[in-house]
Coordinates of C-alpha atoms and ligand atoms in Angstrom, one line a residue:
M1 CA 0.0 -0.3 0.1
A2 CA 1.1 3.4 -0.8
E3 CA 0.9 4.9 2.6
S4 CA 3.2 2.1 4.0
L5 CA 5.9 2.9 1.7
P6 CA 8.7 5.3 3.2
P7 CA 9.1 8.7 1.5
P8 CA 12.0 8.7 -1.1
P9 CA 15.0 10.3 0.4
P10 CA 15.7 13.8 -0.8
A11 CA 18.2 14.0 -3.5
N12 CA 20.7 16.2 -1.2
I13 CA 20.5 14.0 1.9
E14 CA 24.3 13.2 1.8
S15 CA 25.2 16.9 2.3
L16 CA 22.2 17.2 4.8
S17 CA 23.4 14.4 7.1
N18 CA 26.3 14.2 9.4
S19 CA 25.0 11.3 11.5
V20 CA 24.2 7.8 10.1
Q21 CA 22.2 7.3 12.9
E22 CA 19.9 10.2 11.6
L23 CA 20.1 8.7 8.2
S24 CA 18.9 5.3 9.7
E25 CA 15.9 6.8 11.7
K26 CA 14.4 8.0 8.6
R27 CA 13.7 4.3 7.6
Y28 CA 14.4 4.5 4.0
N29 CA 14.8 1.3 2.2
E30 CA 17.7 2.7 0.2
V31 CA 21.1 3.8 1.4
P32 CA 22.5 7.2 -0.4
Q33 CA 24.9 6.5 -3.2
R34 CA 28.0 7.7 -1.4
Y35 CA 27.7 4.6 1.0
I36 CA 27.4 2.1 -1.8
H37 CA 30.2 -0.5 -2.7
K38 CA 30.3 -1.5 -6.0
G39 CA 32.5 -3.5 -8.5
G40 CA 35.2 -5.8 -7.7
S41 CA 35.2 -9.7 -8.1
S42 CA 31.9 -10.1 -6.1
G43 CA 30.3 -7.5 -8.2
G44 CA 29.7 -5.4 -5.1
I45 CA 27.3 -7.3 -3.1
I46 CA 28.6 -7.9 0.5
C47 CA 28.1 -11.2 1.9
A48 CA 27.5 -11.1 5.5
S49 CA 27.1 -14.8 5.6
A50 CA 30.9 -15.7 5.3
P51 CA 32.1 -18.5 7.0
L52 CA 33.2 -18.3 10.6
L53 CA 36.8 -17.8 11.3
D54 CA 38.4 -20.1 14.2
V55 CA 40.2 -17.4 15.8
P56 CA 42.5 -18.6 18.6
S57 CA 41.8 -17.9 22.1
I58 CA 45.1 -17.2 24.3
D59 CA 44.9 -17.3 28.1
L60 CA 46.9 -14.4 29.3
S61 CA 47.7 -15.5 32.5
L62 CA 49.9 -18.6 31.0
L63 CA 51.8 -16.1 28.7
I64 CA 54.7 -15.8 31.5
S65 CA 54.9 -19.0 32.8
P66 CA 57.8 -21.0 31.9
S67 CA 55.8 -24.3 32.3
P68 CA 55.4 -26.5 29.5
A69 CA 51.8 -25.1 29.4
G70 CA 53.1 -21.5 29.3
V71 CA 55.4 -22.4 26.5
N72 CA 52.9 -23.8 24.6
E73 CA 50.5 -20.6 25.0
L74 CA 53.5 -18.5 23.8
K75 CA 53.8 -20.9 20.6
K76 CA 49.9 -20.4 20.3
L77 CA 50.2 -16.9 20.5
Q78 CA 52.7 -16.9 17.4
S79 CA 50.8 -19.1 15.5
A80 CA 47.5 -17.3 15.9
L81 CA 49.4 -13.8 14.7
N82 CA 51.1 -15.7 11.8
Y83 CA 47.8 -17.2 10.8
C84 CA 45.1 -14.6 11.2
G85 CA 46.9 -11.7 13.2
C86 CA 44.3 -11.7 15.9
F87 CA 43.2 -13.7 18.9
Q88 CA 40.4 -13.6 21.5
A89 CA 42.2 -12.9 25.1
T90 CA 41.1 -14.5 28.0
N91 CA 42.0 -14.1 31.6
H92 CA 43.0 -10.5 30.7
G93 CA 42.2 -9.4 34.3
M94 CA 39.0 -7.7 33.5
S95 CA 35.7 -8.8 35.0
N96 CA 32.6 -9.2 33.0
I97 CA 30.8 -6.6 35.1
Y98 CA 33.4 -4.2 34.5
L99 CA 33.1 -5.3 30.7
D100 CA 29.6 -4.8 30.5
K101 CA 29.7 -1.2 32.3
L102 CA 32.1 -0.2 29.6
R103 CA 29.5 -1.2 26.9
Q104 CA 26.9 0.5 28.9
V105 CA 28.5 3.7 29.1
S106 CA 28.9 3.7 25.3
K107 CA 25.4 2.7 24.5
E108 CA 24.4 5.3 26.8
F109 CA 26.3 8.0 24.9
F110 CA 25.2 6.9 21.5
A111 CA 21.4 6.9 23.0
L112 CA 21.4 10.6 24.0
P113 CA 19.7 13.0 21.9
M114 CA 21.5 14.3 18.8
E115 CA 22.1 17.9 20.3
E116 CA 23.6 16.6 23.3
K117 CA 26.0 14.4 21.3
Q118 CA 26.5 17.2 19.2
K119 CA 28.4 19.2 22.1
Y120 CA 31.2 16.7 21.4
G121 CA 30.8 16.8 17.6
R122 CA 33.9 16.7 15.5
T123 CA 34.3 20.0 13.4
A124 CA 34.9 19.9 9.7
D125 CA 39.0 19.8 10.0
D126 CA 39.3 17.7 12.9
I127 CA 39.3 13.7 13.3
E128 CA 38.6 14.0 17.1
G129 CA 35.2 14.1 18.7
Y130 CA 31.8 12.8 17.8
G131 CA 30.5 12.0 14.1
T132 CA 31.0 10.5 10.9
D133 CA 34.6 10.1 9.7
S134 CA 36.2 12.7 7.8
V135 CA 35.6 12.7 4.0
L136 CA 39.2 13.5 2.6
S137 CA 38.1 12.8 -0.9
E138 CA 35.0 13.0 -3.3
H139 CA 35.7 9.6 -4.1
Q140 CA 35.7 8.1 -0.8
I141 CA 33.0 5.8 -0.2
L142 CA 31.3 6.5 3.3
D143 CA 31.1 4.1 6.1
W144 CA 27.8 3.2 7.7
T145 CA 29.0 4.2 11.4
D146 CA 28.7 7.1 13.6
R147 CA 32.0 7.3 16.2
L148 CA 33.4 9.0 18.8
Y149 CA 37.1 9.3 18.4
L150 CA 39.4 10.3 21.3
N151 CA 42.8 11.1 22.1
I152 CA 43.8 9.5 25.3
S153 CA 47.5 10.0 25.4
P154 CA 50.3 11.8 25.4
E155 CA 48.4 13.9 28.2
D156 CA 48.7 17.1 26.0
K157 CA 47.0 15.8 23.1
K158 CA 43.9 15.0 25.3
R159 CA 41.0 17.2 24.7
L160 CA 38.4 16.9 27.4
E161 CA 35.9 19.0 25.7
F162 CA 35.4 16.2 23.4
W163 CA 35.1 13.6 26.3
P164 CA 31.2 13.1 27.3
E165 CA 30.0 14.2 30.6
N166 CA 26.9 12.2 30.1
P167 CA 26.9 9.7 31.0
Q168 CA 28.3 10.9 34.2
N169 CA 30.7 7.8 34.6
F170 CA 31.8 7.9 31.0
R171 CA 35.4 9.6 31.6
G172 CA 36.2 7.4 34.8
V173 CA 35.2 4.0 33.0
L174 CA 37.3 5.0 30.3
E175 CA 40.3 6.2 32.0
E176 CA 40.2 2.8 34.0
Y177 CA 40.0 0.7 31.3
V178 CA 43.2 2.5 29.5
M179 CA 45.0 2.1 32.3
K180 CA 44.3 -1.7 32.2
L181 CA 45.1 -1.8 28.7
K182 CA 48.2 -0.1 29.0
N183 CA 49.8 -2.9 31.1
L184 CA 48.3 -5.4 28.7
N185 CA 49.9 -3.6 25.6
E186 CA 53.4 -3.7 27.3
F187 CA 52.9 -7.3 28.4
L188 CA 51.8 -8.4 24.8
L189 CA 54.5 -6.4 23.2
K190 CA 57.0 -8.3 25.1
A191 CA 55.3 -11.8 24.7
M192 CA 55.5 -11.2 20.9
A193 CA 58.9 -10.5 20.9
R194 CA 59.5 -13.5 23.0
S195 CA 57.4 -15.8 20.6
L196 CA 59.7 -14.9 18.0
N197 CA 62.9 -15.8 20.2
L198 CA 63.7 -12.1 20.3
E199 CA 65.0 -10.3 23.4
E200 CA 61.7 -9.4 25.2
N201 CA 62.1 -5.7 25.0
C202 CA 62.8 -5.2 21.2
F203 CA 59.4 -4.3 20.1
L204 CA 58.7 -2.3 23.2
Q205 CA 62.0 -0.1 22.4
Q206 CA 60.9 0.7 19.1
Y207 CA 57.2 1.5 20.5
G208 CA 59.0 4.1 22.7
E209 CA 58.3 5.5 26.0
S210 CA 54.6 5.4 27.0
E211 CA 54.6 9.5 27.7
S212 CA 55.2 9.9 24.0
A213 CA 53.1 7.0 22.5
S214 CA 49.8 7.5 21.8
I215 CA 46.5 5.8 22.4
V216 CA 43.3 6.5 20.7
A217 CA 39.8 5.2 21.5
R218 CA 37.4 4.9 18.9
F219 CA 33.6 4.1 20.0
N220 CA 31.9 2.6 17.0
F221 CA 28.1 2.7 16.6
Y222 CA 26.5 0.9 13.5
P223 CA 23.0 1.7 13.1
A224 CA 21.0 -0.9 11.4
C225 CA 21.3 -0.5 7.8
P226 CA 18.4 -1.3 5.1
R227 CA 21.0 -2.6 2.5
P228 CA 23.8 -4.7 4.2
D229 CA 24.6 -6.1 0.7
L230 CA 25.7 -2.6 -0.5
A231 CA 26.9 -0.7 2.6
L232 CA 29.7 -1.4 5.0
G233 CA 30.2 -0.3 8.7
V234 CA 33.8 -0.1 8.1
K235 CA 35.5 -0.5 4.5
P236 CA 38.6 -3.1 4.7
H237 CA 41.5 -2.0 6.2
G238 CA 44.5 -2.6 8.5
D239 CA 44.9 -0.7 11.8
A240 CA 47.8 2.0 11.8
S241 CA 48.3 1.1 15.3
A242 CA 51.2 -1.3 16.8
I243 CA 48.6 -3.4 18.7
T244 CA 44.7 -2.7 18.8
F245 CA 42.1 -4.2 21.5
L246 CA 38.5 -4.4 20.3
L247 CA 35.7 -4.8 22.6
Q248 CA 33.1 -6.2 20.6
D249 CA 29.4 -6.0 21.0
K250 CA 28.2 -8.8 23.2
E251 CA 25.3 -10.0 21.0
V252 CA 25.8 -8.5 17.5
E253 CA 28.4 -10.0 15.2
G254 CA 30.0 -7.7 12.3
L255 CA 33.6 -7.8 12.3
Q256 CA 35.3 -10.0 9.1
V257 CA 38.8 -10.7 8.5
L258 CA 40.2 -11.4 5.2
K259 CA 42.3 -14.3 5.0
D260 CA 43.9 -16.0 1.7
D261 CA 41.6 -13.6 -0.3
Q262 CA 38.5 -14.6 1.2
W263 CA 36.2 -13.1 4.1
F264 CA 35.9 -14.7 7.5
R265 CA 33.3 -13.6 10.1
V266 CA 34.8 -13.0 13.7
P267 CA 32.6 -14.7 16.3
V268 CA 31.4 -12.8 19.3
V269 CA 32.8 -14.1 22.4
P270 CA 31.1 -11.8 25.2
Y271 CA 33.8 -11.2 27.8
S272 CA 37.1 -11.9 25.4
I273 CA 38.9 -8.9 24.1
L274 CA 39.8 -9.3 20.7
V275 CA 43.5 -8.3 20.2
N276 CA 44.9 -7.5 16.6
V277 CA 48.1 -6.7 15.4
G278 CA 48.3 -3.5 13.7
D279 CA 50.6 -2.4 10.6
Q280 CA 53.3 -1.2 13.0
V281 CA 53.9 -4.7 14.5
E282 CA 53.8 -6.4 11.2
I283 CA 56.4 -4.0 10.1
M284 CA 58.7 -4.8 13.2
S285 CA 58.4 -8.6 12.8
N286 CA 59.1 -8.1 9.4
G287 CA 55.7 -9.6 8.2
I288 CA 55.9 -12.8 10.7
L289 CA 53.0 -11.1 12.8
K290 CA 50.4 -10.1 10.5
S291 CA 48.2 -7.1 10.4
P292 CA 44.9 -8.5 9.4
V293 CA 43.0 -6.6 6.8
H294 CA 39.4 -6.3 8.3
R295 CA 36.1 -4.6 7.5
V296 CA 32.9 -4.3 9.3
V297 CA 29.3 -5.5 7.7
T298 CA 26.1 -4.0 8.8
N299 CA 22.7 -5.8 9.3
S300 CA 19.1 -4.6 8.7
E301 CA 17.9 -5.7 12.2
E302 CA 20.2 -4.4 14.9
E303 CA 22.6 -1.9 15.9
R304 CA 26.0 -2.9 16.9
N305 CA 28.5 -1.1 19.5
T306 CA 32.2 -1.8 19.6
L307 CA 35.2 -0.1 21.3
A308 CA 38.4 -0.1 19.6
V309 CA 41.7 1.3 21.3
F310 CA 44.6 1.6 19.4
F311 CA 48.2 1.6 20.9
I312 CA 50.5 3.7 18.4
P313 CA 54.3 4.2 18.7
G314 CA 55.6 7.9 19.4
S315 CA 55.8 9.8 16.2
E316 CA 59.5 10.3 16.5
M317 CA 60.1 6.5 16.9
E318 CA 61.9 4.7 14.1
I319 CA 59.8 1.7 13.1
G320 CA 61.5 -1.1 11.0
P321 CA 61.9 -5.0 10.9
V322 CA 64.1 -6.2 13.9
E323 CA 67.6 -7.2 12.6
K324 CA 67.7 -10.6 13.7
L325 CA 64.6 -11.4 11.9
I326 CA 66.0 -10.6 8.5
N327 CA 68.2 -13.3 6.6
E328 CA 68.7 -14.6 3.2
E329 CA 65.6 -16.5 3.6
N330 CA 63.5 -14.0 5.0
P331 CA 64.8 -10.6 3.2
R332 CA 63.7 -7.4 4.6
M333 CA 60.0 -6.7 3.7
Y334 CA 59.5 -3.2 4.9
K335 CA 61.3 0.0 4.8
T336 CA 62.0 1.9 8.0
V337 CA 59.3 4.3 8.9
K338 CA 58.7 7.4 11.3
D339 CA 55.3 8.7 12.1
Y340 CA 53.3 6.3 10.0
V341 CA 50.0 7.5 11.0
S342 CA 50.7 10.5 9.1
I343 CA 50.9 8.7 5.6
Y344 CA 48.2 6.3 6.7
F345 CA 44.7 8.3 6.7
Q346 CA 45.0 9.3 3.1
H347 CA 45.6 5.8 1.6
Y348 CA 43.1 4.5 3.9
Q349 CA 40.2 6.7 3.0
L350 CA 41.0 6.2 -0.8
G351 CA 40.7 2.3 -0.1
K352 CA 44.5 1.4 -0.4
R353 CA 46.7 -0.2 2.0
P354 CA 49.0 2.2 3.5
I355 CA 51.6 -0.5 4.4
D356 CA 52.0 -1.4 0.8
A357 CA 53.7 1.8 0.4
L358 CA 56.7 0.8 2.6
K359 CA 57.1 -2.7 1.0
I360 CA 60.6 -3.2 -0.7
Ligands
OGA401 C1 38.1 -0.4 13.9 C2 37.6 -1.3 13.7 C3 35.9 -3.2 14.2 C4 34.6 -3.4 14.7 O1 37.5 0.6 14.5 O2 39.3 0.2 13.6 O3 38.0 -2.3 12.9 O4 34.1 -4.5 14.8 N1 36.4 -2.0 14.2 O5 33.9 -2.2 15.1
NI402 NI1 40.2 -1.9 12.7

């Protein structure tokens, strides 16, 4: 019946909307052109029913143990990161109640009225704050996501004006989470080095002092999307970080990882933290530990909330393959780079892999 059909979107809808949430609330059956992925071998049809990836689970409490179980877990870590670049961390020291609280503050923030969220709104020439991702090129395909992007470290890059005061415990809960992740980040950089039979500080030395390294939090909110076959929550990318910690939605799947040219779904494991290698650890490990190309698919039924925290080496640090990993059989794969993030975004928004620019 005519009355039940949604109104057609106005032609200029893309320029009117700076939030995907608002777009989705209008309940159109179509998505605007600028969100549509076309072409490619799959003909632009995004497949949400990809096979499930068997993401290894790693018990962090075992990684420092000299026992046979500990040695075995370290081997498992190395092979997981070589196989798919990520693992589900268990025994990470954070309680279920605490992780639920973290998810809750994120949900509450995105559920606030638009006017309230816009108090923390990103401005046109800035990355930080609430809103959609920056549009850097007219060819850029837009992502079906609103996000809150916050610099957490170094201290002088922290801009509290973007940190929500509502919900009232938002700032405290985030600070506490990042304090815990800082320890995990150091712990894992050491474990990764040991897993490759390297001196345990060699990745940490490249990563730099925690005062100069940067930590960024990205709260992702993916509204339900009328055309999951055409739009992506986040287009394919590898992370610019050394290590990324992703707290997935407890119920709704959406993340996919590319492996051997095929997309795989990453399962939801409610109280594990998904850890993935970023491009900078792939570079340091001369390509042995892989930064997985991943994307987020949408669905037409449910919204999805995730929190990604990126640990990024200080911009003055030289990042390059550790000498001990280079030999005749394994020649140097990457050039040494400083301030990788600055070359990253331009490539990324054009759908290219920034790390390829460093290949030898
Ligand atoms: C990211 C990312 C995945 C997700 O923010 O870089 O890949 O599932 N997020 O939200
Ligand atoms: Ni990512």
